[in-house]
Amino acid sequence: MNDAAVRLSYLADTVRLLYPGPGSPRAYTVLPHAAVPRRLAPRRWWHVGSPVMVPGEGSIAAYLGEVFGRPVETVLHVRPARRANRKPVLEVRAGGRLLAYVKVGDSARARVLVAAEAAALRRIAGLGLRTVVAPEVLHLGDWRGLTVLAVSPLPVRRRRRTPRPLLLAAVAEIAATGQEEGAAWHGDFAPWNVCPAPGGRLLVWDWERYATGVPYGFDALHHFFHRALRRLPPPDAARACVTRAARELAPLGVPAATARQSAARYLIALADRHAADGHEPLGPPHTWLNPAVDHEESLL
C-alpha cells in the first residue's frame, strides 16, 4: 500500500473516530495539496469532487464548540503516513477567524506526546522568554478517551529562512529554560518548526519532545542535521553533523572537542528516540549512526 493509500485509509479511520455522532450530517471535502498533508475541510461552493458526509452532534467539533463557547468549524489535517508521532491535527475556526490548533492523542504514544507538549508549553509560558515565541495552551482535556490539546495559533506571515544569529539566540534561550536541571532542548528544532517574526523574535511550535538535562547545543545540532538531510543521505548527513559540530556550536561557546562529543550523543539520542517510537525513518542505526560515531567512541 503506497503512502497516499495509507493516508486516505487513516483519514477514513480518523473521521470515524472524531465524528461518531448520529446528528445531522454536514458536507466536507477531502482537499489534496502539494505542500501539506491531505485535509478534510468544510465544503465550499468552489470545491470539486464528491462531498464527504460527516455527523455533527457528538463530534469533536461539537466538543470544541463547548470549549470555545461558540459554534466552530474544524479542518482536519492528516499527517504523512507511517510517522511514529502521527496524530490528528485540527484547525478550529469561528466567524472566519482561526482560533486554535488542536492535537488529538489517538494512541498511547500520541497521548504521551500531547500531554508532554502541554506541560512544556506551560513551563515555557512562565519564564518570560524574550526571543522565543511559543503557542499558549488554551485547553487540555479528555474527550471519549482521547487527549485533546488546543493551542493558540502563531502569527506566521510567510515562511522564510531563519538568520543564524536569531537561531543561535533561540537555542541559547531554550537551553537556559532547563535551569537547575541542566540544559534543555526543544527536541524537534527543525526548519519547519521555526519561523522569524517581527521584532527580532522566533516563532517556535511543536514542543512535544522538549526535555531537560541534555548537552548544551542539541537544538543547533538537530537543526543542522535536518537541513543536511534535505540534500544528503542519512549516513552522510550524520557524518557532517559530527565533523561540522565544532563550527556550529562555536558561537555558543562550546569547545571543539566537546562539540564533537555532543554531536555523537545527539545522534545516539535520536536513534534511541526512533527505537522507542518503533519507527526508523533514517533506516537501521548501523547504516547511518555507527559510521558517524564509531570513531568518536573514545570521546563518549
GROMACS .gro file of C-alpha atoms in nm:
model
  300
    1MET     CA    1   0.000   0.000   0.000
    2ASN     CA    2   0.154   0.333  -0.103
    3ASP     CA    3   0.168   0.650   0.106
    4ALA     CA    4  -0.144   0.804  -0.048
    5ALA     CA    5  -0.349   0.490   0.013
    6VAL     CA    6  -0.227   0.461   0.373
    7ARG     CA    7  -0.302   0.826   0.436
    8LEU     CA    8  -0.654   0.803   0.293
    9SER     CA    9  -0.719   0.489   0.497
   10TYR     CA   10  -0.601   0.672   0.809
   11LEU     CA   11  -0.824   0.965   0.715
   12ALA     CA   12  -1.127   0.737   0.699
   13ASP     CA   13  -1.041   0.583   1.037
   14THR     CA   14  -0.986   0.927   1.190
   15VAL     CA   15  -1.318   1.061   1.060
   16ARG     CA   16  -1.498   0.769   1.220
   17LEU     CA   17  -1.311   0.834   1.545
   18LEU     CA   18  -1.365   1.210   1.567
   19TYR     CA   19  -1.709   1.240   1.410
   20PRO     CA   20  -1.904   0.943   1.552
   21GLY     CA   21  -2.230   1.120   1.641
   22PRO     CA   22  -2.567   1.044   1.482
   23GLY     CA   23  -2.667   1.409   1.437
   24SER     CA   24  -2.742   1.598   1.117
   25PRO     CA   25  -2.458   1.534   0.870
   26ARG     CA   26  -2.252   1.818   0.728
   27ALA     CA   27  -2.077   1.818   0.392
   28TYR     CA   28  -1.696   1.824   0.390
   29THR     CA   29  -1.437   1.790   0.116
   30VAL     CA   30  -1.107   1.599   0.110
   31LEU     CA   31  -0.854   1.851  -0.018
   32PRO     CA   32  -0.520   1.736  -0.167
   33HIS     CA   33  -0.232   1.980  -0.168
   34ALA     CA   34   0.126   1.953  -0.288
   35ALA     CA   35   0.277   2.123   0.016
   36VAL     CA   36   0.068   1.999   0.309
   37PRO     CA   37  -0.098   1.676   0.422
   38ARG     CA   38  -0.447   1.599   0.299
   39ARG     CA   39  -0.722   1.792   0.475
   40LEU     CA   40  -1.088   1.737   0.550
   41ALA     CA   41  -1.243   2.084   0.531
   42PRO     CA   42  -1.598   2.223   0.545
   43ARG     CA   43  -1.736   2.217   0.192
   44ARG     CA   44  -1.738   2.539  -0.007
   45TRP     CA   45  -1.904   2.618  -0.336
   46TRP     CA   46  -1.578   2.612  -0.532
   47HIS     CA   47  -1.470   2.264  -0.414
   48VAL     CA   48  -1.458   1.988  -0.673
   49GLY     CA   49  -1.510   1.618  -0.611
   50SER     CA   50  -1.772   1.435  -0.413
   51PRO     CA   51  -1.874   1.566  -0.070
   52VAL     CA   52  -1.800   1.365   0.244
   53MET     CA   53  -2.091   1.345   0.486
   54VAL     CA   54  -1.974   1.393   0.846
   55PRO     CA   55  -2.202   1.380   1.156
   56GLY     CA   56  -2.225   1.700   1.359
   57GLU     CA   57  -2.363   1.615   1.703
   58GLY     CA   58  -2.139   1.421   1.937
   59SER     CA   59  -1.833   1.504   1.727
   60ILE     CA   60  -1.501   1.662   1.813
   61ALA     CA   61  -1.634   1.982   1.652
   62ALA     CA   62  -1.927   1.988   1.895
   63TYR     CA   63  -1.690   1.932   2.186
   64LEU     CA   64  -1.461   2.213   2.073
   65GLY     CA   65  -1.763   2.439   2.031
   66GLU     CA   66  -1.832   2.387   2.401
   67VAL     CA   67  -1.468   2.454   2.485
   68PHE     CA   68  -1.465   2.786   2.297
   69GLY     CA   69  -1.823   2.882   2.380
   70ARG     CA   70  -1.937   2.925   2.020
   71PRO     CA   71  -2.013   2.716   1.710
   72VAL     CA   72  -1.689   2.627   1.532
   73GLU     CA   73  -1.575   2.474   1.207
   74THR     CA   74  -1.289   2.227   1.201
   75VAL     CA   75  -1.036   2.144   0.932
   76LEU     CA   76  -0.878   1.804   0.986
   77HIS     CA   77  -0.516   1.760   0.877
   78VAL     CA   78  -0.388   1.410   0.809
   79ARG     CA   79  -0.016   1.383   0.864
   80PRO     CA   80   0.211   1.188   0.628
   81ALA     CA   81   0.176   0.814   0.656
   82ARG     CA   82   0.395   0.590   0.872
   83ARG     CA   83   0.515   0.866   1.106
   84ALA     CA   84   0.567   0.747   1.463
   85ASN     CA   85   0.426   1.068   1.610
   86ARG     CA   86   0.132   1.088   1.369
   87LYS     CA   87  -0.189   1.217   1.523
   88PRO     CA   88  -0.495   1.411   1.406
   89VAL     CA   89  -0.441   1.787   1.394
   90LEU     CA   90  -0.733   2.024   1.350
   91GLU     CA   91  -0.771   2.392   1.274
   92VAL     CA   92  -1.057   2.543   1.474
   93ARG     CA   93  -1.228   2.843   1.316
   94ALA     CA   94  -1.521   3.065   1.401
   95GLY     CA   95  -1.651   3.361   1.204
   96GLY     CA   96  -1.370   3.320   0.953
   97ARG     CA   97  -1.105   3.356   1.226
   98LEU     CA   98  -0.853   3.090   1.325
   99LEU     CA   99  -0.900   3.025   1.697
  100ALA     CA  100  -0.665   2.737   1.766
  101TYR     CA  101  -0.477   2.435   1.650
  102VAL     CA  102  -0.582   2.113   1.818
  103LYS     CA  103  -0.379   1.795   1.857
  104VAL     CA  104  -0.562   1.475   1.942
  105GLY     CA  105  -0.386   1.189   2.118
  106ASP     CA  106  -0.543   0.892   1.941
  107SER     CA  107  -0.293   0.628   2.057
  108ALA     CA  108  -0.097   0.556   2.372
  109ARG     CA  109   0.218   0.711   2.223
  110ALA     CA  110   0.032   1.014   2.088
  111ARG     CA  111  -0.136   1.076   2.424
  112VAL     CA  112   0.204   1.084   2.595
  113LEU     CA  113   0.339   1.331   2.338
  114VAL     CA  114   0.033   1.557   2.356
  115ALA     CA  115   0.049   1.570   2.736
  116ALA     CA  116   0.424   1.637   2.720
  117GLU     CA  117   0.370   1.930   2.487
  118ALA     CA  118   0.109   2.081   2.718
  119ALA     CA  119   0.349   2.052   3.013
  120ALA     CA  120   0.635   2.205   2.813
  121LEU     CA  121   0.426   2.500   2.693
  122ARG     CA  122   0.301   2.573   3.041
  123ARG     CA  123   0.656   2.568   3.171
  124ILE     CA  124   0.779   2.796   2.893
  125ALA     CA  125   0.490   3.039   2.942
  126GLY     CA  126   0.603   3.122   3.293
  127LEU     CA  127   0.961   3.209   3.203
  128GLY     CA  128   0.915   3.537   3.016
  129LEU     CA  129   1.121   3.445   2.711
  130ARG     CA  130   1.236   3.741   2.502
  131THR     CA  131   1.347   3.571   2.180
  132VAL     CA  132   1.130   3.261   2.153
  133VAL     CA  133   0.755   3.285   2.098
  134ALA     CA  134   0.569   2.962   2.178
  135PRO     CA  135   0.197   2.884   2.148
  136GLU     CA  136  -0.025   2.925   2.453
  137VAL     CA  137  -0.218   2.633   2.595
  138LEU     CA  138  -0.587   2.716   2.555
  139HIS     CA  139  -0.731   2.383   2.660
  140LEU     CA  140  -0.618   2.037   2.769
  141GLY     CA  141  -0.889   1.782   2.820
  142ASP     CA  142  -1.022   1.435   2.758
  143TRP     CA  143  -1.289   1.351   2.501
  144ARG     CA  144  -1.406   0.993   2.451
  145GLY     CA  145  -1.078   0.867   2.595
  146LEU     CA  146  -0.868   1.086   2.364
  147THR     CA  147  -0.634   1.358   2.489
  148VAL     CA  148  -0.722   1.694   2.332
  149LEU     CA  149  -0.478   1.986   2.336
  150ALA     CA  150  -0.576   2.323   2.192
  151VAL     CA  151  -0.302   2.584   2.145
  152SER     CA  152  -0.306   2.938   2.014
  153PRO     CA  153  -0.203   2.996   1.653
  154LEU     CA  154   0.123   3.180   1.600
  155PRO     CA  155   0.126   3.485   1.368
  156VAL     CA  156   0.308   3.331   1.071
  157ARG     CA  157   0.304   3.576   0.781
  158ARG     CA  158   0.524   3.389   0.541
  159ARG     CA  159   0.793   3.128   0.579
  160ARG     CA  160   1.150   3.246   0.533
  161ARG     CA  161   1.490   3.124   0.637
  162THR     CA  162   1.592   3.197   0.993
  163PRO     CA  163   1.901   3.422   1.029
  164ARG     CA  164   2.178   3.235   1.207
  165PRO     CA  165   2.217   3.487   1.496
  166LEU     CA  166   1.844   3.460   1.571
  167LEU     CA  167   1.859   3.083   1.553
  168LEU     CA  168   2.151   3.068   1.799
  169ALA     CA  169   1.984   3.317   2.034
  170ALA     CA  170   1.676   3.095   2.043
  171VAL     CA  171   1.886   2.782   2.104
  172ALA     CA  172   2.058   2.952   2.396
  173GLU     CA  173   1.733   3.081   2.543
  174ILE     CA  174   1.565   2.741   2.523
  175ALA     CA  175   1.872   2.575   2.675
  176ALA     CA  176   1.851   2.813   2.971
  177THR     CA  177   1.494   2.703   3.049
  178GLY     CA  178   1.640   2.385   3.196
  179GLN     CA  179   1.753   2.596   3.492
  180GLU     CA  180   1.881   2.374   3.776
  181GLU     CA  181   1.804   2.061   3.571
  182GLY     CA  182   2.078   2.139   3.320
  183ALA     CA  183   2.048   2.247   2.959
  184ALA     CA  184   1.711   2.199   2.790
  185TRP     CA  185   1.624   2.145   2.426
  186HIS     CA  186   1.310   2.186   2.221
  187GLY     CA  187   1.363   1.836   2.087
  188ASP     CA  188   1.250   1.895   1.729
  189PHE     CA  189   1.412   2.229   1.644
  190ALA     CA  190   1.389   2.161   1.272
  191PRO     CA  191   1.349   2.427   0.999
  192TRP     CA  192   0.978   2.352   0.960
  193ASN     CA  193   0.910   2.418   1.330
  194VAL     CA  194   1.051   2.772   1.344
  195CYS     CA  195   0.982   3.099   1.168
  196PRO     CA  196   1.122   3.452   1.214
  197ALA     CA  197   0.876   3.711   1.342
  198PRO     CA  198   0.881   4.092   1.358
  199GLY     CA  199   1.080   4.243   1.640
  200GLY     CA  200   1.370   4.001   1.617
  201ARG     CA  201   1.179   3.708   1.769
  202LEU     CA  202   1.142   3.347   1.660
  203LEU     CA  203   0.813   3.159   1.644
  204VAL     CA  204   0.864   2.801   1.762
  205TRP     CA  205   0.597   2.530   1.771
  206ASP     CA  206   0.564   2.150   1.823
  207TRP     CA  207   0.712   2.125   2.173
  208GLU     CA  208   0.616   1.763   2.239
  209ARG     CA  209   0.981   1.647   2.254
  210TYR     CA  210   1.101   1.916   2.498
  211ALA     CA  211   1.340   1.779   2.760
  212THR     CA  212   1.600   1.894   3.012
  213GLY     CA  213   1.936   1.759   3.121
  214VAL     CA  214   2.092   1.732   2.775
  215PRO     CA  215   2.427   1.859   2.642
  216TYR     CA  216   2.426   2.226   2.550
  217GLY     CA  217   2.362   2.284   2.181
  218PHE     CA  218   2.147   1.981   2.097
  219ASP     CA  219   1.889   2.204   1.924
  220ALA     CA  220   2.152   2.362   1.699
  221LEU     CA  221   2.278   2.017   1.601
  222HIS     CA  222   1.923   1.895   1.532
  223HIS     CA  223   1.859   2.195   1.307
  224PHE     CA  224   2.183   2.139   1.117
  225PHE     CA  225   2.125   1.764   1.080
  226HIS     CA  226   1.775   1.805   0.938
  227ARG     CA  227   1.892   2.071   0.695
  228ALA     CA  228   2.166   1.832   0.585
  229LEU     CA  229   1.911   1.553   0.535
  230ARG     CA  230   1.744   1.763   0.265
  231ARG     CA  231   2.047   1.722   0.038
  232LEU     CA  232   2.240   1.423   0.176
  233PRO     CA  233   2.158   1.060   0.254
  234PRO     CA  234   2.138   0.982   0.629
  235PRO     CA  235   2.493   0.836   0.665
  236ASP     CA  236   2.649   1.144   0.503
  237ALA     CA  237   2.429   1.383   0.700
  238ALA     CA  238   2.524   1.211   1.025
  239ARG     CA  239   2.896   1.233   0.945
  240ALA     CA  240   2.853   1.600   0.854
  241CYS     CA  241   2.681   1.661   1.186
  242VAL     CA  242   2.986   1.533   1.373
  243THR     CA  243   3.251   1.697   1.155
  244ARG     CA  244   3.069   2.034   1.149
  245ALA     CA  245   2.974   2.031   1.518
  246ALA     CA  246   3.266   2.249   1.628
  247ARG     CA  247   3.177   2.515   1.372
  248GLU     CA  248   2.806   2.501   1.453
  249LEU     CA  249   2.849   2.526   1.830
  250ALA     CA  250   3.147   2.763   1.847
  251PRO     CA  251   2.923   3.075   1.860
  252LEU     CA  252   2.758   2.921   2.168
  253GLY     CA  253   3.096   2.897   2.341
  254VAL     CA  254   3.126   2.518   2.313
  255PRO     CA  255   3.486   2.390   2.274
  256ALA     CA  256   3.559   2.184   1.962
  257ALA     CA  257   3.616   1.852   2.141
  258THR     CA  258   3.300   1.898   2.347
  259ALA     CA  259   3.105   1.986   2.033
  260ARG     CA  260   3.203   1.661   1.858
  261GLN     CA  261   3.113   1.466   2.170
  262SER     CA  262   2.776   1.643   2.187
  263ALA     CA  263   2.709   1.564   1.821
  264ALA     CA  264   2.775   1.194   1.878
  265ARG     CA  265   2.547   1.197   2.182
  266TYR     CA  266   2.279   1.382   1.988
  267LEU     CA  267   2.278   1.125   1.708
  268ILE     CA  268   2.262   0.842   1.961
  269ALA     CA  269   1.971   1.014   2.137
  270LEU     CA  270   1.792   1.048   1.804
  271ALA     CA  271   1.840   0.678   1.730
  272ASP     CA  272   1.712   0.594   2.079
  273ARG     CA  273   1.402   0.806   2.010
  274HIS     CA  274   1.336   0.621   1.688
  275ALA     CA  275   1.375   0.289   1.869
  276ALA     CA  276   1.130   0.397   2.141
  277ASP     CA  277   0.884   0.507   1.873
  278GLY     CA  278   0.919   0.177   1.688
  279HIS     CA  279   0.997   0.364   1.367
  280GLU     CA  280   1.323   0.405   1.174
  281PRO     CA  281   1.278   0.693   0.928
  282LEU     CA  282   1.653   0.707   0.861
  283GLY     CA  283   1.695   0.332   0.833
  284PRO     CA  284   1.859   0.090   1.079
  285PRO     CA  285   2.112   0.267   1.306
  286HIS     CA  286   2.401   0.054   1.182
  287THR     CA  287   2.360   0.211   0.837
  288TRP     CA  288   2.373   0.578   0.941
  289LEU     CA  289   2.464   0.612   1.310
  290ASN     CA  290   2.753   0.370   1.352
  291PRO     CA  291   2.967   0.507   1.065
  292ALA     CA  292   2.939   0.856   1.214
  293VAL     CA  293   3.006   0.782   1.581
  294ASP     CA  294   3.216   0.464   1.599
  295HIS     CA  295   3.538   0.660   1.559
  296GLU     CA  296   3.418   0.903   1.830
  297GLU     CA  297   3.379   0.623   2.084
  298SER     CA  298   3.679   0.738   2.286
  299LEU     CA  299   3.504   1.072   2.347
  300LEU     CA  300   3.185   0.922   2.488
   0.00000   0.00000   0.00000
